Amino acid sequence: MSITLETAPTLHVEAAGIRFAYRRLGPKTGIPLVLLQHFTGTMDAWDPLVVNALATDRPVIVFNNAGVGTSTGTVPDTVEQMAIDAETFIAALGLAEADLLGFSLGGFLAQVLAPRTKVKIRKIIIAGSAAKGGEEHLLQVVEDAFAKGARDVRLPLFFTPSQSSQDAGGAFIDRAAARTVERDPDSGEAVSNPQAKAIIGWCAETDPGHASLQAIRQPALIVHGSDDTMFPSINAYEMFKNTPDATLIIYPDSGHGALFQYPETFVSHVKTFLDA
Amino acid sequence: MSITLETAPTLHVEAAGIRFAYRRLGPKTGIPLVLLQHFTGTMDAWDPLVVNALATDRPVIVFNNAGVGTSTGTVPDTVEQMAIDAETFIAALGLAEADLLGFSLGGFLAQVLAPRTKVKIRKIIIAGSAAKGGEEHLLQVVEDAFAKGARDVRLPLFFTPSQSSQDAGGAFIDRAAARTVERDPDSGEAVSNPQAKAIIGWCAETDPGHASLQAIRQPALIVHGSDDTMFPSINAYEMFKNTPDATLIIYPDSGHGALFQYPETFVSHVKTFLDA
């Protein structure tokens, strides 16, 4: 039986004084796809349906960045330092080359990592994210979501109010809860405060001529939800227009968690992109 | 050996006084995908690589609309009448239900046909197109393209100036030329004049509240090239924003003929959409 996200053992690698927790799925060979997680998310916040399907034909690695979940170290309050920490982790695994899938905050990291050279990045997927200077409504949207008192804050945060989106959200929440052993602890303020500062700082930064996007020479797949309240979909269109080799995909009736609302479609799109 | 676009016999069906020429590929059963062609295009202007791949798991039908190629009748000068002619053709085949793939002008027809009821439309794909009131540069772009003196006017018209786009364009032109028997005659002014009037009229029309797009209740896949000079990509984004159940995909470094520049990727996206 192959290893799944629900059953993969937690592994560790140490570098730059940080003990990184990670899990690895899929075949031993091939270019690994490294997943970069969203605001306050741990390894357990990924959708097993998405990750397991991606891992059928390539190695997939999920990890906790410095200070998150079961990784040691402290959470930095800049995207740049988070990206360097992620790069330290990837380099410590000894990977010659990697693809990146960054969701939300993780998409910021992917943008920073792509033009760097310590780890060779082949292709990047940026889901539910924004460019430097992008439009964000993080604090308002998170506050509104908690005020709704849903059984899981991600239901209002990641999905639209429509019945079909909420149903898909409920199914995602259930899938992400399926793992029972070695679950990561939920993130507290030691994670959320510096991460929020990093997200808001990234979007407050100006980037004349979109130089950061222009520096991304790899093929990029930009995926977004039609009604993302945290980072409106115009962010995705603007990123697409300013990234030299980008494909844009936006899903209907979907929010910040569009990739978990349409898991099969998203996986198909990612595989088509990575295999092209 | 299965029938291909290069070898499929030309069939005919008569309705409303028009003898429509068409070709049919793929399995006998399943919901057929009917292709709606671009400005001045005949059945022979489709990409065999795209059409043959689509036909591996569903019936695919290409046809010449009234007055085009080997079909009788006259070319109307409105999109609405062209759509009614196409509907007449589809109904004459006795199809209970169909999917539509409309490219450019054909995408206008798909938009008109979707909310109509004479033929039940299940899903639509709109490639390189625009909504009513959209931004078009037809005459200027066609004039500029002819002035370039390329070996085929579609090289400057459908592809960007980049080497990789032009190379992909050349391969498309070769593929589309592979059929040697029963080729349709090239279109003259009896086709181009009324079609140009229809395209310009469609884009000159205002459509308050995008009522026409709002009337499309079917799932819609909107596909576009990043640098479409005829219908700039903002058309696709605007269509996406105003169509209730739409997915948007825009390809990198591509023009009006993006679907033929990335044939494998486009086919994968269409199949993922139609099978979802």
PDB file of N, CA, C and O in Angstrom, chain A residues 226 233-234 237 240-241 245-252 265 268-269 272 276, chain B residues 226 233-234 237 240-241 245-252 265 268-269 272 276:
ATOM      1  N   SER A 226     -12.850  32.559  -8.081  1.00  0.00           N
ATOM      2  CA  SER A 226     -13.557  33.715  -8.648  1.00  0.00           C
ATOM      3  C   SER A 226     -13.878  34.764  -7.598  1.00  0.00           C
ATOM      4  O   SER A 226     -13.884  35.962  -7.891  1.00  0.00           O
ATOM      5  N   SER A 233      -9.696  38.276  -7.088  1.00  0.00           N
ATOM      6  CA  SER A 233      -9.168  37.581  -8.262  1.00  0.00           C
ATOM      7  C   SER A 233      -8.424  38.501  -9.221  1.00  0.00           C
ATOM      8  O   SER A 233      -7.642  38.023 -10.048  1.00  0.00           O
ATOM      9  N   ILE A 234      -8.626  39.819  -9.093  1.00  0.00           N
ATOM     10  CA  ILE A 234      -7.863  40.731  -9.948  1.00  0.00           C
ATOM     11  C   ILE A 234      -6.367  40.569  -9.674  1.00  0.00           C
ATOM     12  O   ILE A 234      -5.535  40.788 -10.560  1.00  0.00           O
ATOM     13  N   TYR A 237      -5.142  37.981 -12.090  1.00  0.00           N
ATOM     14  CA  TYR A 237      -5.051  38.506 -13.456  1.00  0.00           C
ATOM     15  C   TYR A 237      -3.834  39.428 -13.596  1.00  0.00           C
ATOM     16  O   TYR A 237      -3.093  39.341 -14.583  1.00  0.00           O
ATOM     17  N   PHE A 240      -0.709  37.360 -13.622  1.00  0.00           N
ATOM     18  CA  PHE A 240      -0.612  36.727 -14.937  1.00  0.00           C
ATOM     19  C   PHE A 240      -0.054  37.700 -15.978  1.00  0.00           C
ATOM     20  O   PHE A 240       0.825  37.356 -16.772  1.00  0.00           O
ATOM     21  N   LYS A 241      -0.575  38.918 -15.980  1.00  0.00           N
ATOM     22  CA  LYS A 241      -0.178  39.889 -17.001  1.00  0.00           C
ATOM     23  C   LYS A 241       1.295  40.288 -16.867  1.00  0.00           C
ATOM     24  O   LYS A 241       1.899  40.721 -17.845  1.00  0.00           O
ATOM     25  N   ASP A 245       6.111  34.028 -18.204  1.00  0.00           N
ATOM     26  CA  ASP A 245       5.641  32.763 -18.775  1.00  0.00           C
ATOM     27  C   ASP A 245       4.577  32.150 -17.855  1.00  0.00           C
ATOM     28  O   ASP A 245       4.800  31.124 -17.223  1.00  0.00           O
ATOM     29  N   ALA A 246       3.436  32.810 -17.798  1.00  0.00           N
ATOM     30  CA  ALA A 246       2.394  32.391 -16.857  1.00  0.00           C
ATOM     31  C   ALA A 246       1.132  31.939 -17.568  1.00  0.00           C
ATOM     32  O   ALA A 246       0.740  32.501 -18.586  1.00  0.00           O
ATOM     33  N   THR A 247       0.520  30.907 -17.015  1.00  0.00           N
ATOM     34  CA  THR A 247      -0.811  30.468 -17.403  1.00  0.00           C
ATOM     35  C   THR A 247      -1.751  30.819 -16.257  1.00  0.00           C
ATOM     36  O   THR A 247      -1.411  30.634 -15.091  1.00  0.00           O
ATOM     37  N   LEU A 248      -2.924  31.338 -16.607  1.00  0.00           N
ATOM     38  CA  LEU A 248      -3.900  31.740 -15.587  1.00  0.00           C
ATOM     39  C   LEU A 248      -5.106  30.805 -15.626  1.00  0.00           C
ATOM     40  O   LEU A 248      -5.647  30.536 -16.702  1.00  0.00           O
ATOM     41  N   ILE A 249      -5.517  30.332 -14.451  1.00  0.00           N
ATOM     42  CA  ILE A 249      -6.767  29.566 -14.353  1.00  0.00           C
ATOM     43  C   ILE A 249      -7.569  30.101 -13.170  1.00  0.00           C
ATOM     44  O   ILE A 249      -7.057  30.161 -12.051  1.00  0.00           O
ATOM     45  N   ILE A 250      -8.828  30.498 -13.426  1.00  0.00           N
ATOM     46  CA  ILE A 250      -9.698  30.949 -12.331  1.00  0.00           C
ATOM     47  C   ILE A 250     -10.971  30.112 -12.358  1.00  0.00           C
ATOM     48  O   ILE A 250     -11.602  29.944 -13.398  1.00  0.00           O
ATOM     49  N   TYR A 251     -11.331  29.569 -11.184  1.00  0.00           N
ATOM     50  CA  TYR A 251     -12.478  28.677 -11.068  1.00  0.00           C
ATOM     51  C   TYR A 251     -13.750  29.442 -10.708  1.00  0.00           C
ATOM     52  O   TYR A 251     -13.686  30.483 -10.057  1.00  0.00           O
ATOM     53  N   PRO A 252     -14.898  28.889 -11.098  1.00  0.00           N
ATOM     54  CA  PRO A 252     -16.184  29.550 -10.810  1.00  0.00           C
ATOM     55  C   PRO A 252     -16.611  29.398  -9.343  1.00  0.00           C
ATOM     56  O   PRO A 252     -16.181  28.449  -8.677  1.00  0.00           O
ATOM     57  N   THR A 265     -10.246  18.608 -10.488  1.00  0.00           N
ATOM     58  CA  THR A 265      -9.938  19.535 -11.584  1.00  0.00           C
ATOM     59  C   THR A 265      -8.598  20.219 -11.343  1.00  0.00           C
ATOM     60  O   THR A 265      -7.770  20.328 -12.260  1.00  0.00           O
ATOM     61  N   SER A 268      -5.792  17.809 -12.026  1.00  0.00           N
ATOM     62  CA  SER A 268      -5.643  17.630 -13.473  1.00  0.00           C
ATOM     63  C   SER A 268      -4.902  18.823 -14.081  1.00  0.00           C
ATOM     64  O   SER A 268      -4.004  18.651 -14.911  1.00  0.00           O
ATOM     65  N   HIS A 269      -5.266  20.022 -13.657  1.00  0.00           N
ATOM     66  CA  HIS A 269      -4.602  21.216 -14.195  1.00  0.00           C
ATOM     67  C   HIS A 269      -3.126  21.265 -13.791  1.00  0.00           C
ATOM     68  O   HIS A 269      -2.268  21.637 -14.592  1.00  0.00           O
ATOM     69  N   THR A 272      -1.252  18.588 -15.860  1.00  0.00           N
ATOM     70  CA  THR A 272      -1.107  19.045 -17.248  1.00  0.00           C
ATOM     71  C   THR A 272       0.011  20.075 -17.351  1.00  0.00           C
ATOM     72  O   THR A 272       0.833  20.033 -18.271  1.00  0.00           O
ATOM     73  N   ALA A 276       3.749  19.271 -19.116  1.00  0.00           N
ATOM     74  CA  ALA A 276       3.815  19.870 -20.473  1.00  0.00           C
ATOM     75  C   ALA A 276       5.270  20.053 -20.923  1.00  0.00           C
ATOM     76  O   ALA A 276       6.154  20.283 -20.119  1.00  0.00           O
TER      77      ALA A 276
ATOM     78  N   SER B 226      -2.688  35.156 -24.209  1.00  0.00           N
ATOM     79  CA  SER B 226      -2.245  36.326 -23.429  1.00  0.00           C
ATOM     80  C   SER B 226      -2.183  37.591 -24.266  1.00  0.00           C
ATOM     81  O   SER B 226      -2.439  38.687 -23.769  1.00  0.00           O
ATOM     82  N   SER B 233      -7.018  40.145 -24.211  1.00  0.00           N
ATOM     83  CA  SER B 233      -7.368  39.160 -23.182  1.00  0.00           C
ATOM     84  C   SER B 233      -8.275  39.721 -22.094  1.00  0.00           C
ATOM     85  O   SER B 233      -8.914  38.950 -21.378  1.00  0.00           O
ATOM     86  N   ILE B 234      -8.355  41.037 -21.972  1.00  0.00           N
ATOM     87  CA  ILE B 234      -9.277  41.601 -20.983  1.00  0.00           C
ATOM     88  C   ILE B 234     -10.713  41.181 -21.309  1.00  0.00           C
ATOM     89  O   ILE B 234     -11.559  41.057 -20.414  1.00  0.00           O
ATOM     90  N   TYR B 237     -11.301  37.980 -19.423  1.00  0.00           N
ATOM     91  CA  TYR B 237     -11.480  38.222 -17.989  1.00  0.00           C
ATOM     92  C   TYR B 237     -12.861  38.814 -17.717  1.00  0.00           C
ATOM     93  O   TYR B 237     -13.554  38.395 -16.780  1.00  0.00           O
ATOM     94  N   PHE B 240     -15.473  36.163 -18.126  1.00  0.00           N
ATOM     95  CA  PHE B 240     -15.408  35.292 -16.951  1.00  0.00           C
ATOM     96  C   PHE B 240     -16.132  35.929 -15.764  1.00  0.00           C
ATOM     97  O   PHE B 240     -16.922  35.276 -15.069  1.00  0.00           O
ATOM     98  N   LYS B 241     -15.889  37.200 -15.529  1.00  0.00           N
ATOM     99  CA  LYS B 241     -16.468  37.866 -14.357  1.00  0.00           C
ATOM    100  C   LYS B 241     -17.985  37.960 -14.444  1.00  0.00           C
ATOM    101  O   LYS B 241     -18.657  38.079 -13.420  1.00  0.00           O
ATOM    102  N   ASP B 245     -21.331  30.678 -14.355  1.00  0.00           N
ATOM    103  CA  ASP B 245     -20.576  29.465 -14.018  1.00  0.00           C
ATOM    104  C   ASP B 245     -19.430  29.274 -15.002  1.00  0.00           C
ATOM    105  O   ASP B 245     -19.437  28.348 -15.808  1.00  0.00           O
ATOM    106  N   ALA B 246     -18.449  30.160 -14.928  1.00  0.00           N
ATOM    107  CA  ALA B 246     -17.366  30.151 -15.912  1.00  0.00           C
ATOM    108  C   ALA B 246     -16.017  29.851 -15.268  1.00  0.00           C
ATOM    109  O   ALA B 246     -15.740  30.289 -14.158  1.00  0.00           O
ATOM    110  N   THR B 247     -15.216  29.096 -15.983  1.00  0.00           N
ATOM    111  CA  THR B 247     -13.803  28.883 -15.662  1.00  0.00           C
ATOM    112  C   THR B 247     -12.991  29.631 -16.706  1.00  0.00           C
ATOM    113  O   THR B 247     -13.314  29.585 -17.891  1.00  0.00           O
ATOM    114  N   LEU B 248     -11.945  30.318 -16.253  1.00  0.00           N
ATOM    115  CA  LEU B 248     -11.098  31.089 -17.165  1.00  0.00           C
ATOM    116  C   LEU B 248      -9.723  30.461 -17.265  1.00  0.00           C
ATOM    117  O   LEU B 248      -9.121  30.120 -16.252  1.00  0.00           O
ATOM    118  N   ILE B 249      -9.249  30.303 -18.499  1.00  0.00           N
ATOM    119  CA  ILE B 249      -7.862  29.854 -18.709  1.00  0.00           C
ATOM    120  C   ILE B 249      -7.219  30.744 -19.765  1.00  0.00           C
ATOM    121  O   ILE B 249      -7.757  30.886 -20.862  1.00  0.00           O
ATOM    122  N   ILE B 250      -6.074  31.345 -19.417  1.00  0.00           N
ATOM    123  CA  ILE B 250      -5.340  32.158 -20.390  1.00  0.00           C
ATOM    124  C   ILE B 250      -3.913  31.623 -20.485  1.00  0.00           C
ATOM    125  O   ILE B 250      -3.244  31.419 -19.478  1.00  0.00           O
ATOM    126  N   TYR B 251      -3.477  31.407 -21.724  1.00  0.00           N
ATOM    127  CA  TYR B 251      -2.163  30.809 -21.982  1.00  0.00           C
ATOM    128  C   TYR B 251      -1.100  31.885 -22.172  1.00  0.00           C
ATOM    129  O   TYR B 251      -1.392  32.984 -22.629  1.00  0.00           O
ATOM    130  N   PRO B 252       0.165  31.526 -21.861  1.00  0.00           N
ATOM    131  CA  PRO B 252       1.261  32.494 -21.998  1.00  0.00           C
ATOM    132  C   PRO B 252       1.690  32.694 -23.451  1.00  0.00           C
ATOM    133  O   PRO B 252       1.469  31.818 -24.292  1.00  0.00           O
ATOM    134  N   THR B 265      -2.194  20.764 -24.400  1.00  0.00           N
ATOM    135  CA  THR B 265      -2.668  21.388 -23.161  1.00  0.00           C
ATOM    136  C   THR B 265      -4.126  21.802 -23.304  1.00  0.00           C
ATOM    137  O   THR B 265      -4.941  21.569 -22.396  1.00  0.00           O
ATOM    138  N   SER B 268      -6.340  18.774 -23.125  1.00  0.00           N
ATOM    139  CA  SER B 268      -6.420  18.306 -21.738  1.00  0.00           C
ATOM    140  C   SER B 268      -7.386  19.186 -20.937  1.00  0.00           C
ATOM    141  O   SER B 268      -8.211  18.687 -20.168  1.00  0.00           O
ATOM    142  N   HIS B 269      -7.309  20.482 -21.121  1.00  0.00           N
ATOM    143  CA  HIS B 269      -8.200  21.392 -20.393  1.00  0.00           C
ATOM    144  C   HIS B 269      -9.661  21.208 -20.811  1.00  0.00           C
ATOM    145  O   HIS B 269     -10.562  21.242 -19.972  1.00  0.00           O
ATOM    146  N   THR B 272     -10.875  17.852 -19.306  1.00  0.00           N
ATOM    147  CA  THR B 272     -11.084  17.994 -17.861  1.00  0.00           C
ATOM    148  C   THR B 272     -12.395  18.738 -17.603  1.00  0.00           C
ATOM    149  O   THR B 272     -13.169  18.369 -16.712  1.00  0.00           O
ATOM    150  N   ALA B 276     -15.847  16.853 -16.070  1.00  0.00           N
ATOM    151  CA  ALA B 276     -16.010  17.165 -14.625  1.00  0.00           C
ATOM    152  C   ALA B 276     -17.456  16.959 -14.180  1.00  0.00           C
ATOM    153  O   ALA B 276     -18.379  17.146 -14.945  1.00  0.00           O
TER     154      ALA B 276
END
